[in-house]
CSV table of C-alpha atoms (C1' of nucleotides) in Angstrom, one decimal:
chain,number,residue,atom,x,y,z
R,1,MET,CA,-12.0,-57.5,29.9
R,2,ALA,CA,-9.5,-54.9,28.9
R,3,ARG,CA,-8.3,-51.5,30.0
R,4,PRO,CA,-11.1,-48.9,29.6
R,5,ARG,CA,-10.7,-45.6,27.9
R,6,SER,CA,-9.6,-42.8,30.3
R,7,PHE,CA,-11.4,-40.1,28.3
R,8,ASP,CA,-14.8,-39.4,26.9
R,9,PRO,CA,-14.5,-39.3,23.1
R,10,ASP,CA,-17.3,-36.7,22.9
R,11,ASP,CA,-15.4,-34.4,25.2
R,12,VAL,CA,-12.3,-34.7,23.1
R,13,LEU,CA,-14.3,-33.9,19.9
R,14,GLU,CA,-15.7,-30.9,21.6
R,15,ILE,CA,-12.2,-29.7,22.6
R,16,ALA,CA,-10.9,-30.5,19.1
R,17,ARG,CA,-13.7,-28.5,17.6
R,18,GLN,CA,-12.7,-25.4,19.6
R,19,VAL,CA,-9.1,-25.7,18.6
R,20,PHE,CA,-9.8,-26.4,14.9
R,21,TRP,CA,-12.4,-23.7,14.8
R,22,GLN,CA,-10.0,-21.1,16.2
R,23,LYS,CA,-6.9,-21.9,14.2
R,24,GLY,CA,-8.1,-23.8,11.2
R,25,PHE,CA,-7.4,-27.3,10.1
R,26,GLN,CA,-3.9,-26.9,8.7
R,27,ALA,CA,-2.6,-24.7,11.4
R,28,THR,CA,-3.8,-27.0,14.2
R,29,SER,CA,-1.2,-29.6,15.1
R,30,LEU,CA,-2.2,-32.8,16.9
R,31,ASP,CA,0.2,-31.8,19.6
R,32,GLU,CA,-2.1,-28.8,20.3
R,33,ILE,CA,-5.1,-31.0,20.6
R,34,THR,CA,-3.1,-33.3,22.9
R,35,ALA,CA,-2.2,-30.3,25.0
R,36,ALA,CA,-5.8,-29.0,25.1
R,37,SER,CA,-7.4,-32.4,25.8
R,38,GLY,CA,-4.8,-34.2,27.8
R,39,VAL,CA,-5.1,-37.2,25.5
R,40,ALA,CA,-1.9,-38.4,24.0
R,41,LYS,CA,-1.5,-38.9,20.3
R,42,PRO,CA,-1.6,-42.7,20.1
R,43,SER,CA,-4.9,-42.6,22.0
R,44,LEU,CA,-6.2,-40.0,19.5
R,45,TYR,CA,-5.2,-42.2,16.6
R,46,ALA,CA,-6.7,-45.3,18.2
R,47,ALA,CA,-10.0,-43.5,18.9
R,48,PHE,CA,-10.5,-41.3,15.8
R,49,GLY,CA,-8.0,-42.3,13.1
R,50,ASP,CA,-5.6,-39.8,11.6
R,51,LYS,CA,-5.9,-36.1,11.6
R,52,ASN,CA,-8.3,-36.0,8.6
R,53,ALA,CA,-10.6,-38.5,10.1
R,54,LEU,CA,-10.6,-36.7,13.4
R,55,PHE,CA,-11.5,-33.4,11.7
R,56,LEU,CA,-14.2,-35.1,9.7
R,57,LYS,CA,-15.8,-36.3,12.9
R,58,VAL,CA,-15.5,-32.8,14.4
R,59,LEU,CA,-17.1,-31.3,11.4
R,60,ASP,CA,-19.9,-33.8,11.3
R,61,ARG,CA,-20.7,-33.1,14.9
R,62,TYR,CA,-20.7,-29.4,14.2
R,63,HIS,CA,-23.0,-29.8,11.3
R,64,ASP,CA,-25.4,-32.0,13.3
R,65,GLY,CA,-25.5,-29.4,16.0
R,66,ILE,CA,-26.5,-26.6,13.6
R,67,LEU,CA,-28.9,-28.8,11.7
R,68,GLY,CA,-30.6,-29.9,14.9
R,69,TRP,CA,-31.1,-26.3,16.0
R,70,ALA,CA,-32.3,-25.3,12.6
R,71,GLU,CA,-34.9,-28.1,12.6
R,72,ARG,CA,-36.2,-27.0,16.0
R,73,THR,CA,-36.3,-23.4,15.2
R,74,LEU,CA,-38.0,-23.8,11.8
R,75,ALA,CA,-40.6,-26.2,13.3
R,76,GLN,CA,-42.0,-23.6,15.6
R,77,PRO,CA,-45.7,-23.0,15.1
R,78,VAL,CA,-45.4,-19.6,13.6
R,79,PRO,CA,-45.6,-18.3,10.1
R,80,ALA,CA,-42.7,-19.4,7.9
R,81,ARG,CA,-41.5,-15.8,7.6
R,82,GLU,CA,-41.3,-15.5,11.4
R,83,ALA,CA,-39.6,-18.8,11.8
R,84,ILE,CA,-36.9,-17.9,9.3
R,85,ARG,CA,-36.5,-14.5,10.8
R,86,ARG,CA,-35.9,-16.2,14.2
R,87,TRP,CA,-33.5,-18.7,12.6
R,88,LEU,CA,-31.4,-16.0,10.9
R,89,THR,CA,-31.5,-13.8,14.0
R,90,GLY,CA,-30.2,-16.6,16.1
R,91,PHE,CA,-26.9,-16.4,14.1
R,92,ILE,CA,-26.3,-12.8,15.0
R,93,PRO,CA,-24.1,-13.6,18.0
R,94,TYR,CA,-22.0,-15.8,15.7
R,95,CYS,CA,-21.8,-13.2,12.9
R,96,SER,CA,-20.7,-10.2,15.0
R,97,GLY,CA,-18.3,-9.0,17.6
R,98,GLU,CA,-15.6,-11.0,19.2
R,99,LYS,CA,-17.3,-14.4,18.8
R,100,GLY,CA,-17.8,-13.7,15.1
R,101,GLN,CA,-14.1,-13.6,14.5
R,102,ARG,CA,-13.8,-17.3,14.0
R,103,GLY,CA,-16.7,-17.4,11.5
R,104,CYS,CA,-18.3,-20.7,10.7
R,105,LEU,CA,-16.3,-23.9,10.9
R,106,SER,CA,-18.1,-25.3,7.9
R,107,ILE,CA,-17.5,-22.3,5.7
R,108,ASN,CA,-14.0,-21.9,6.8
R,109,SER,CA,-13.4,-25.5,5.8
R,110,ALA,CA,-15.2,-25.1,2.5
R,111,THR,CA,-13.0,-22.1,1.6
R,112,ASP,CA,-9.8,-23.9,2.6
R,113,GLY,CA,-8.4,-25.0,-0.7
R,114,SER,CA,-6.1,-27.5,1.0
R,115,LEU,CA,-9.1,-29.6,2.1
R,116,ASP,CA,-10.0,-31.1,-1.2
R,117,GLN,CA,-10.6,-34.4,0.6
R,118,ALA,CA,-13.6,-36.1,-0.9
R,119,ASP,CA,-15.0,-36.9,2.6
R,120,LEU,CA,-15.0,-33.3,3.7
R,121,ARG,CA,-16.5,-32.0,0.6
R,122,LYS,CA,-19.3,-34.5,0.9
R,123,SER,CA,-20.0,-33.6,4.5
R,124,ILE,CA,-20.2,-30.0,3.7
R,125,GLU,CA,-22.4,-30.5,0.7
R,126,ARG,CA,-24.7,-32.7,2.6
R,127,TYR,CA,-24.9,-30.1,5.3
R,128,ASN,CA,-25.7,-27.3,2.9
R,129,ARG,CA,-28.2,-29.5,1.1
R,130,ARG,CA,-30.1,-30.4,4.2
R,131,LEU,CA,-30.1,-26.9,5.5
R,132,GLU,CA,-31.5,-25.6,2.2
R,133,GLU,CA,-34.1,-28.4,2.2
R,134,LEU,CA,-35.3,-27.4,5.6
R,135,LEU,CA,-35.8,-23.8,4.5
R,136,ARG,CA,-37.4,-24.8,1.2
R,137,ALA,CA,-39.8,-27.2,2.9
R,138,ARG,CA,-40.8,-24.5,5.4
R,139,LEU,CA,-41.4,-22.0,2.6
R,140,ARG,CA,-43.3,-24.4,0.5
R,141,ALA,CA,-45.5,-25.4,3.4
R,142,ASP,CA,-46.5,-21.8,4.1
R,143,ARG,CA,-46.6,-20.9,0.4
R,144,ALA,CA,-50.1,-19.5,0.7
R,145,GLN,CA,-48.8,-16.8,3.1
R,146,PHE,CA,-46.7,-15.2,0.4
R,147,ARG,CA,-47.5,-13.0,-2.6
R,148,LYS,CA,-48.4,-14.5,-5.9
R,149,GLY,CA,-45.4,-15.7,-7.9
R,150,PHE,CA,-43.3,-16.2,-4.8
R,151,ASP,CA,-40.7,-18.8,-5.5
R,152,PRO,CA,-39.8,-20.9,-2.4
R,153,ASP,CA,-36.9,-22.7,-4.1
R,154,VAL,CA,-35.0,-19.6,-5.2
R,155,THR,CA,-35.8,-17.9,-2.0
R,156,ALA,CA,-34.4,-20.8,0.1
R,157,HIS,CA,-31.2,-20.6,-1.8
R,158,THR,CA,-31.0,-16.8,-1.5
R,159,ILE,CA,-31.3,-17.2,2.2
R,160,MET,CA,-28.5,-19.7,2.2
R,161,VAL,CA,-26.4,-17.2,0.3
R,162,VAL,CA,-27.1,-14.5,2.8
R,163,HIS,CA,-26.4,-16.8,5.6
R,164,ALA,CA,-23.1,-17.8,4.1
R,165,GLY,CA,-22.2,-14.2,3.4
R,166,LEU,CA,-22.9,-13.1,7.0
R,167,LEU,CA,-20.7,-15.8,8.3
R,168,ALA,CA,-18.0,-15.2,5.8
R,169,LEU,CA,-17.9,-11.5,6.7
R,170,ALA,CA,-18.1,-12.3,10.4
R,171,HIS,CA,-14.3,-12.5,10.5
R,172,GLN,CA,-14.3,-8.7,10.4
R,173,ARG,CA,-16.3,-8.6,13.6
R,174,PRO,CA,-19.1,-6.4,12.3
R,175,ASP,CA,-21.5,-4.7,14.7
R,176,SER,CA,-24.5,-6.8,15.6
R,177,LYS,CA,-26.7,-3.8,14.6
R,178,GLN,CA,-25.4,-3.9,11.1
R,179,VAL,CA,-26.0,-7.7,10.9
R,180,LYS,CA,-29.5,-7.2,12.1
R,181,ALA,CA,-30.1,-4.4,9.6
R,182,VAL,CA,-29.1,-6.7,6.8
R,183,ILE,CA,-31.4,-9.5,8.0
R,184,ASP,CA,-34.3,-7.1,8.3
R,185,GLN,CA,-33.7,-5.9,4.8
R,186,VAL,CA,-33.5,-9.4,3.4
R,187,MET,CA,-36.7,-10.3,5.1
R,188,GLY,CA,-38.3,-7.9,2.7
R,189,LEU,CA,-37.9,-10.7,0.1
R,190,LEU,CA,-40.2,-12.8,2.1
R,191,ALA,CA,-43.6,-11.3,1.4
Y,1,MET,CA,26.2,-2.0,-13.1
Y,2,ALA,CA,25.1,-5.3,-11.8
Y,3,ARG,CA,23.5,-8.5,-12.9
Y,4,PRO,CA,19.9,-7.7,-14.0
Y,5,ARG,CA,16.9,-9.7,-12.8
Y,6,SER,CA,16.1,-12.6,-15.1
Y,7,PHE,CA,12.3,-12.5,-14.4
Y,8,ASP,CA,9.5,-10.0,-14.4
Y,9,PRO,CA,8.3,-9.7,-10.8
Y,10,ASP,CA,4.8,-9.0,-12.0
Y,11,ASP,CA,4.7,-12.3,-13.9
Y,12,VAL,CA,5.8,-14.1,-10.8
Y,13,LEU,CA,3.1,-12.5,-8.7
Y,14,GLU,CA,0.6,-13.6,-11.3
Y,15,ILE,CA,1.8,-17.2,-11.2
Y,16,ALA,CA,2.0,-17.1,-7.4
Y,17,ARG,CA,-1.6,-15.9,-7.4
Y,18,GLN,CA,-2.8,-18.8,-9.3
Y,19,VAL,CA,-1.0,-21.3,-7.1
Y,20,PHE,CA,-2.1,-19.6,-3.8
Y,21,TRP,CA,-5.6,-19.3,-5.1
Y,22,GLN,CA,-5.8,-22.9,-6.1
Y,23,LYS,CA,-4.3,-24.5,-3.0
Y,24,GLY,CA,-4.5,-21.9,-0.3
Y,25,PHE,CA,-1.8,-20.1,1.5
Y,26,GLN,CA,-0.8,-22.7,4.0
Y,27,ALA,CA,-0.9,-25.6,1.6
Y,28,THR,CA,1.2,-23.9,-0.9
Y,29,SER,CA,5.0,-24.4,-0.5
Y,30,LEU,CA,7.5,-22.0,-1.9
Y,31,ASP,CA,8.9,-25.0,-3.8
Y,32,GLU,CA,5.7,-25.2,-5.7
Y,33,ILE,CA,5.9,-21.5,-6.6
Y,34,THR,CA,9.5,-22.1,-7.6
Y,35,ALA,CA,8.4,-25.0,-9.8
Y,36,ALA,CA,5.6,-23.0,-11.4
Y,37,SER,CA,7.5,-19.8,-12.0
Y,38,GLY,CA,11.0,-21.2,-12.7
Y,39,VAL,CA,12.4,-18.7,-10.1
Y,40,ALA,CA,14.5,-20.2,-7.3
Y,41,LYS,CA,13.8,-19.5,-3.7
Y,42,PRO,CA,16.7,-17.1,-3.0
Y,43,SER,CA,15.5,-14.9,-5.9
Y,44,LEU,CA,12.0,-15.0,-4.5
Y,45,TYR,CA,13.2,-14.0,-1.1
Y,46,ALA,CA,15.3,-11.2,-2.5
Y,47,ALA,CA,12.5,-9.8,-4.6
Y,48,PHE,CA,9.5,-10.2,-2.3
Y,49,GLY,CA,10.6,-11.1,1.2
Y,50,ASP,CA,9.3,-14.1,3.0
Y,51,LYS,CA,6.3,-16.2,2.3
Y,52,ASN,CA,3.9,-13.9,4.2
Y,53,ALA,CA,5.2,-10.8,2.4
Y,54,LEU,CA,4.9,-12.5,-1.0
Y,55,PHE,CA,1.3,-13.5,-0.2
Y,56,LEU,CA,0.5,-10.0,0.9
Y,57,LYS,CA,1.7,-8.6,-2.4
Y,58,VAL,CA,-0.3,-11.2,-4.3
Y,59,LEU,CA,-3.4,-10.4,-2.3
Y,60,ASP,CA,-3.0,-6.7,-2.8
Y,61,ARG,CA,-2.7,-7.2,-6.5
Y,62,TYR,CA,-5.8,-9.3,-6.5
Y,63,HIS,CA,-7.7,-6.7,-4.5
Y,64,ASP,CA,-6.5,-3.9,-6.8
Y,65,GLY,CA,-7.7,-5.9,-9.8
Y,66,ILE,CA,-11.2,-6.4,-8.5
Y,67,LEU,CA,-11.5,-2.8,-7.2
Y,68,GLY,CA,-10.4,-1.4,-10.6
Y,69,TRP,CA,-13.0,-3.5,-12.4
Y,70,ALA,CA,-15.7,-2.5,-9.8
Y,71,GLU,CA,-14.8,1.2,-10.3
Y,72,ARG,CA,-15.1,0.9,-14.0
Y,73,THR,CA,-18.4,-1.1,-13.9
Y,74,LEU,CA,-20.1,1.1,-11.3
Y,75,ALA,CA,-19.1,4.3,-13.2
Y,76,GLN,CA,-21.0,3.4,-16.2
Y,77,PRO,CA,-23.6,6.0,-17.3
Y,78,VAL,CA,-26.6,3.9,-16.4
Y,79,PRO,CA,-29.0,3.9,-13.4
Y,80,ALA,CA,-27.4,2.7,-10.2
Y,81,ARG,CA,-29.6,-0.3,-10.2
Y,82,GLU,CA,-28.4,-1.4,-13.6
Y,83,ALA,CA,-24.8,-0.7,-12.8
Y,84,ILE,CA,-24.9,-2.9,-9.7
Y,85,ARG,CA,-26.8,-5.6,-11.6
Y,86,ARG,CA,-24.0,-5.6,-14.1
Y,87,TRP,CA,-21.4,-5.7,-11.4
Y,88,LEU,CA,-22.9,-8.6,-9.6
Y,89,THR,CA,-23.6,-10.4,-12.9
Y,90,GLY,CA,-20.0,-10.1,-13.8
Y,91,PHE,CA,-19.1,-12.4,-10.9
Y,92,ILE,CA,-21.2,-15.2,-12.1
Y,93,PRO,CA,-18.4,-17.0,-14.0
Y,94,TYR,CA,-16.4,-16.9,-10.7
Y,95,CYS,CA,-19.3,-18.1,-8.6
Y,96,SER,CA,-20.3,-21.1,-10.6
Y,97,GLY,CA,-19.1,-24.1,-12.4
Y,98,GLU,CA,-15.5,-25.3,-12.6
Y,99,LYS,CA,-14.0,-21.8,-12.2
Y,100,GLY,CA,-16.1,-21.2,-9.1
Y,101,GLN,CA,-14.4,-24.1,-7.3
Y,102,ARG,CA,-11.6,-21.9,-6.1
Y,103,GLY,CA,-13.9,-19.2,-4.8
Y,104,CYS,CA,-12.5,-15.8,-4.0
Y,105,LEU,CA,-8.9,-15.4,-2.9
Y,106,SER,CA,-9.8,-12.6,-0.5
Y,107,ILE,CA,-12.6,-14.5,1.2
Y,108,ASN,CA,-10.6,-17.7,1.3
Y,109,SER,CA,-7.9,-15.8,3.1
Y,110,ALA,CA,-10.3,-14.1,5.4
Y,111,THR,CA,-11.8,-17.4,6.5
Y,112,ASP,CA,-8.4,-19.0,7.1
Y,113,GLY,CA,-7.9,-18.8,10.8
Y,114,SER,CA,-4.1,-19.3,10.5
Y,115,LEU,CA,-3.8,-16.0,8.7
Y,116,ASP,CA,-4.2,-13.7,11.7
Y,117,GLN,CA,-1.3,-11.6,10.4
Y,118,ALA,CA,-2.2,-8.0,11.0
Y,119,ASP,CA,-1.0,-7.0,7.5
Y,120,LEU,CA,-3.4,-9.4,5.8
Y,121,ARG,CA,-6.3,-8.5,7.9
Y,122,LYS,CA,-5.7,-4.9,7.1
Y,123,SER,CA,-5.5,-5.5,3.4
Y,124,ILE,CA,-8.8,-7.5,3.4
Y,125,GLU,CA,-10.6,-4.9,5.6
Y,126,ARG,CA,-9.4,-2.1,3.4
Y,127,TYR,CA,-10.6,-4.0,0.3
Y,128,ASN,CA,-14.0,-4.6,1.7
Y,129,ARG,CA,-14.3,-1.1,3.0
Y,130,ARG,CA,-13.5,0.4,-0.4
Y,131,LEU,CA,-15.8,-2.0,-2.3
Y,132,GLU,CA,-18.6,-1.1,0.0
Y,133,GLU,CA,-17.8,2.6,-0.4
Y,134,LEU,CA,-18.1,2.3,-4.1
Y,135,LEU,CA,-21.5,0.7,-3.8
Y,136,ARG,CA,-22.7,3.1,-1.2
Y,137,ALA,CA,-21.6,6.1,-3.2
Y,138,ARG,CA,-23.3,4.9,-6.3
Y,139,LEU,CA,-26.5,4.2,-4.5
Y,140,ARG,CA,-26.4,7.6,-2.8
Y,141,ALA,CA,-25.8,9.4,-6.0
Y,142,ASP,CA,-28.9,7.8,-7.6
Y,143,ARG,CA,-30.9,8.0,-4.5
Y,144,ALA,CA,-33.8,9.8,-6.3
Y,145,GLN,CA,-34.3,6.7,-8.4
Y,146,PHE,CA,-35.4,4.6,-5.5
Y,147,ARG,CA,-38.5,4.4,-3.4
Y,148,LYS,CA,-39.1,6.6,-0.4
Y,149,GLY,CA,-37.3,5.4,2.7
Y,150,PHE,CA,-34.6,3.5,0.7
Y,151,ASP,CA,-31.5,3.2,2.7
Y,152,PRO,CA,-28.3,3.2,0.5
Y,153,ASP,CA,-26.0,2.4,3.4
Y,154,VAL,CA,-27.7,-0.7,4.6
Y,155,THR,CA,-28.4,-1.8,1.0
Y,156,ALA,CA,-24.7,-1.4,0.1
Y,157,HIS,CA,-23.8,-3.7,3.0
Y,158,THR,CA,-26.5,-6.2,2.1
Y,159,ILE,CA,-25.0,-6.4,-1.4
Y,160,MET,CA,-21.6,-7.0,0.1
Y,161,VAL,CA,-23.1,-9.8,2.1
Y,162,VAL,CA,-24.7,-11.4,-0.9
Y,163,HIS,CA,-21.5,-11.0,-2.9
Y,164,ALA,CA,-19.6,-12.7,-0.1
Y,165,GLY,CA,-22.1,-15.4,0.2
Y,166,LEU,CA,-22.1,-16.2,-3.5
Y,167,LEU,CA,-18.3,-16.5,-3.5
Y,168,ALA,CA,-18.3,-18.6,-0.3
Y,169,LEU,CA,-20.8,-21.0,-1.8
Y,170,ALA,CA,-19.0,-21.0,-5.1
Y,171,HIS,CA,-16.8,-23.8,-3.9
Y,172,GLN,CA,-19.7,-26.2,-4.4
Y,173,ARG,CA,-19.7,-25.3,-8.1
Y,174,PRO,CA,-23.4,-24.2,-8.3
Y,175,ASP,CA,-25.1,-23.9,-11.6
Y,176,SER,CA,-24.8,-20.4,-13.1
Y,177,LYS,CA,-28.5,-20.3,-13.6
Y,178,GLN,CA,-29.0,-20.7,-9.8
Y,179,VAL,CA,-26.6,-17.9,-9.1
Y,180,LYS,CA,-28.3,-15.7,-11.6
Y,181,ALA,CA,-31.7,-16.4,-10.0
Y,182,VAL,CA,-30.3,-15.3,-6.6
Y,183,ILE,CA,-29.0,-12.1,-8.1
Y,184,ASP,CA,-32.3,-11.4,-9.8
Y,185,GLN,CA,-34.2,-11.9,-6.6
Y,186,VAL,CA,-31.8,-9.7,-4.6
Y,187,MET,CA,-32.1,-7.0,-7.2
Y,188,GLY,CA,-35.7,-6.8,-5.9
Y,189,LEU,CA,-34.3,-5.0,-2.9
Y,190,LEU,CA,-33.1,-2.2,-5.2
Y,191,ALA,CA,-36.4,-0.4,-6.0
A,1,DC,C1',39.8,-6.6,-20.3
A,2,DA,C1',39.4,-6.4,-15.3
A,3,DC,C1',36.4,-5.0,-11.5
A,4,DG,C1',32.5,-4.2,-8.4
A,5,DT,C1',27.9,-5.3,-7.8
A,6,DT,C1',23.9,-7.7,-7.8
A,7,DC,C1',21.4,-11.8,-9.1
A,8,DT,C1',21.1,-17.0,-9.6
A,9,DG,C1',21.2,-22.0,-8.4
A,10,DT,C1',22.7,-25.7,-5.5
A,11,DA,C1',22.8,-27.5,-1.4
A,12,DC,C1',22.3,-27.1,3.2
A,13,DT,C1',20.4,-26.1,8.0
A,14,DT,C1',16.6,-26.0,11.1
A,15,DA,C1',12.2,-26.6,12.9
A,16,DG,C1',7.9,-28.4,13.2
A,17,DT,C1',4.7,-32.2,12.7
A,18,DA,C1',2.2,-36.5,11.2
A,19,DG,C1',2.3,-40.9,12.4
A,20,DT,C1',4.2,-45.2,15.1
A,21,DA,C1',7.0,-48.8,18.1
A,22,DC,C1',7.2,-50.5,22.3
A,23,DA,C1',7.1,-51.1,27.0
A,24,DT,C1',3.8,-50.6,30.6
A,25,DA,C1',-0.6,-49.7,33.1
A,26,DA,C1',-5.4,-50.9,34.0
A,27,DC,C1',-9.1,-53.6,33.7
A,28,DA,C1',-12.3,-58.3,33.4
A,29,DA,C1',-12.6,-63.0,33.7
A,30,DA,C1',-11.1,-67.4,35.2
N,1,DT,C1',-3.7,-64.3,41.7
N,2,DT,C1',-2.9,-65.1,37.1
N,3,DT,C1',-3.9,-64.1,32.3
N,4,DG,C1',-5.4,-62.0,28.1
N,5,DT,C1',-6.7,-57.8,26.2
N,6,DT,C1',-6.9,-53.1,25.3
N,7,DA,C1',-5.4,-48.4,26.5
N,8,DT,C1',-1.6,-45.1,27.7
N,9,DG,C1',2.8,-42.4,27.5
N,10,DT,C1',7.4,-41.9,26.1
N,11,DA,C1',10.3,-41.6,22.7
N,12,DC,C1',11.3,-42.1,18.2
N,13,DT,C1',11.2,-41.9,12.9
N,14,DA,C1',10.3,-39.9,8.6
N,15,DC,C1',9.3,-36.1,6.1
N,16,DT,C1',8.1,-31.6,4.6
N,17,DA,C1',9.0,-27.0,4.1
N,18,DA,C1',10.8,-22.3,5.4
N,19,DG,C1',14.7,-19.8,5.2
N,20,DT,C1',19.9,-19.2,4.1
N,21,DA,C1',25.2,-19.8,2.9
N,22,DC,C1',28.1,-19.7,-0.6
N,23,DA,C1',30.2,-20.1,-4.9
N,24,DG,C1',29.7,-18.6,-9.4
N,25,DA,C1',27.2,-16.1,-13.3
N,26,DA,C1',25.9,-11.8,-15.7
N,27,DC,C1',25.8,-7.4,-16.3
N,28,DG,C1',27.7,-2.0,-16.5
N,29,DT,C1',31.7,0.8,-15.9
N,30,DG,C1',36.4,2.3,-16.0
DNA sequence: CACGTTCTGTACTTAGTAGTACATAACAAA
DNA sequence: TTTGTTATGTACTACTAAGTACAGAACGTG
């Protein structure tokens, strides 16, 4: 009953993610997203709202993707220690070499002082909380497999810190061997 | 023989640091620095060059400050383990609560995709390299105090990762107790 | 006191970008 | 085919912010 959309919003969010991830929120102009996606500005505004709203949608999508993968990985029928090792190891390609350069979209956004929009903060906090909950739940479930006095809550947070640190330092393109060595050493805390 | 400067460049760098740290490089306009410092733009340009050059000077100053403090702390006549514990603990006020909100200027800059200026990258890399060298040297020097098979190089890097992670997550204003718990747990790797 | 030099402040230019007005195109239904 | 509705694309506005021209102020020196 009206003219249909000529683009798939999900495709555009995917393209926008790449551009935002590469250049950062501030430095990315809507014209660049228009150029990359082929969708003109008025259509972007009609579909996603203003630049902040668009970025929020991109970030939420990004978070959902990582959370989904974390859920799947941590649900594997292996000891908690092994599941977490696999989860951390899975980040190595994103923490090292060429691909690591861009770091993590969520952390990049969290450390961007200009983004003190309440919505964005909330999205990031929610993401971190849920990620940590996944880790904590897994560690608690397999509590018996660890030494006496093992604290799953603190350990979950420590893993979050290591995870964030690896992705923060990823911008220097460290060698994947070095990242792996750090993960191996930190796994020593899970015993 | 000519009109003298009416401001102390060091004071201005200090003020600029505060503004840049709070709002980020991109989101800070020179007008804001002018307003905060009372120094007009032409004077800023004459004294420091353009916005990038000013920020580079601010960042170098920031790096020097932290490196100086790290050198002093790590040179204390205590076991390496204790020196590093003190060093990490010293960051707690900057990793938690209200003050933690702004995070670390260096990490904030490193994760800002728009700052792919070669100069800035170099400054940050140099800073991280020197910091890690300080840790590595200290761990190597007291190598005998650790267990057999202890690897000072990997451990130094792991500490860098934890340090970066704490400062990356600082934007969420975690409780200082939580930060301390993570540090305590990570210190378990130094044995 | 006059002079040359360097700094300062106002006001401007210029460029880039977020957001939008409006005419038009594409569809579904009648 | 006509009509109502929603999307599209061009072209525009409004604004912000980096960088600068220029006139005048503040010094040391002769």
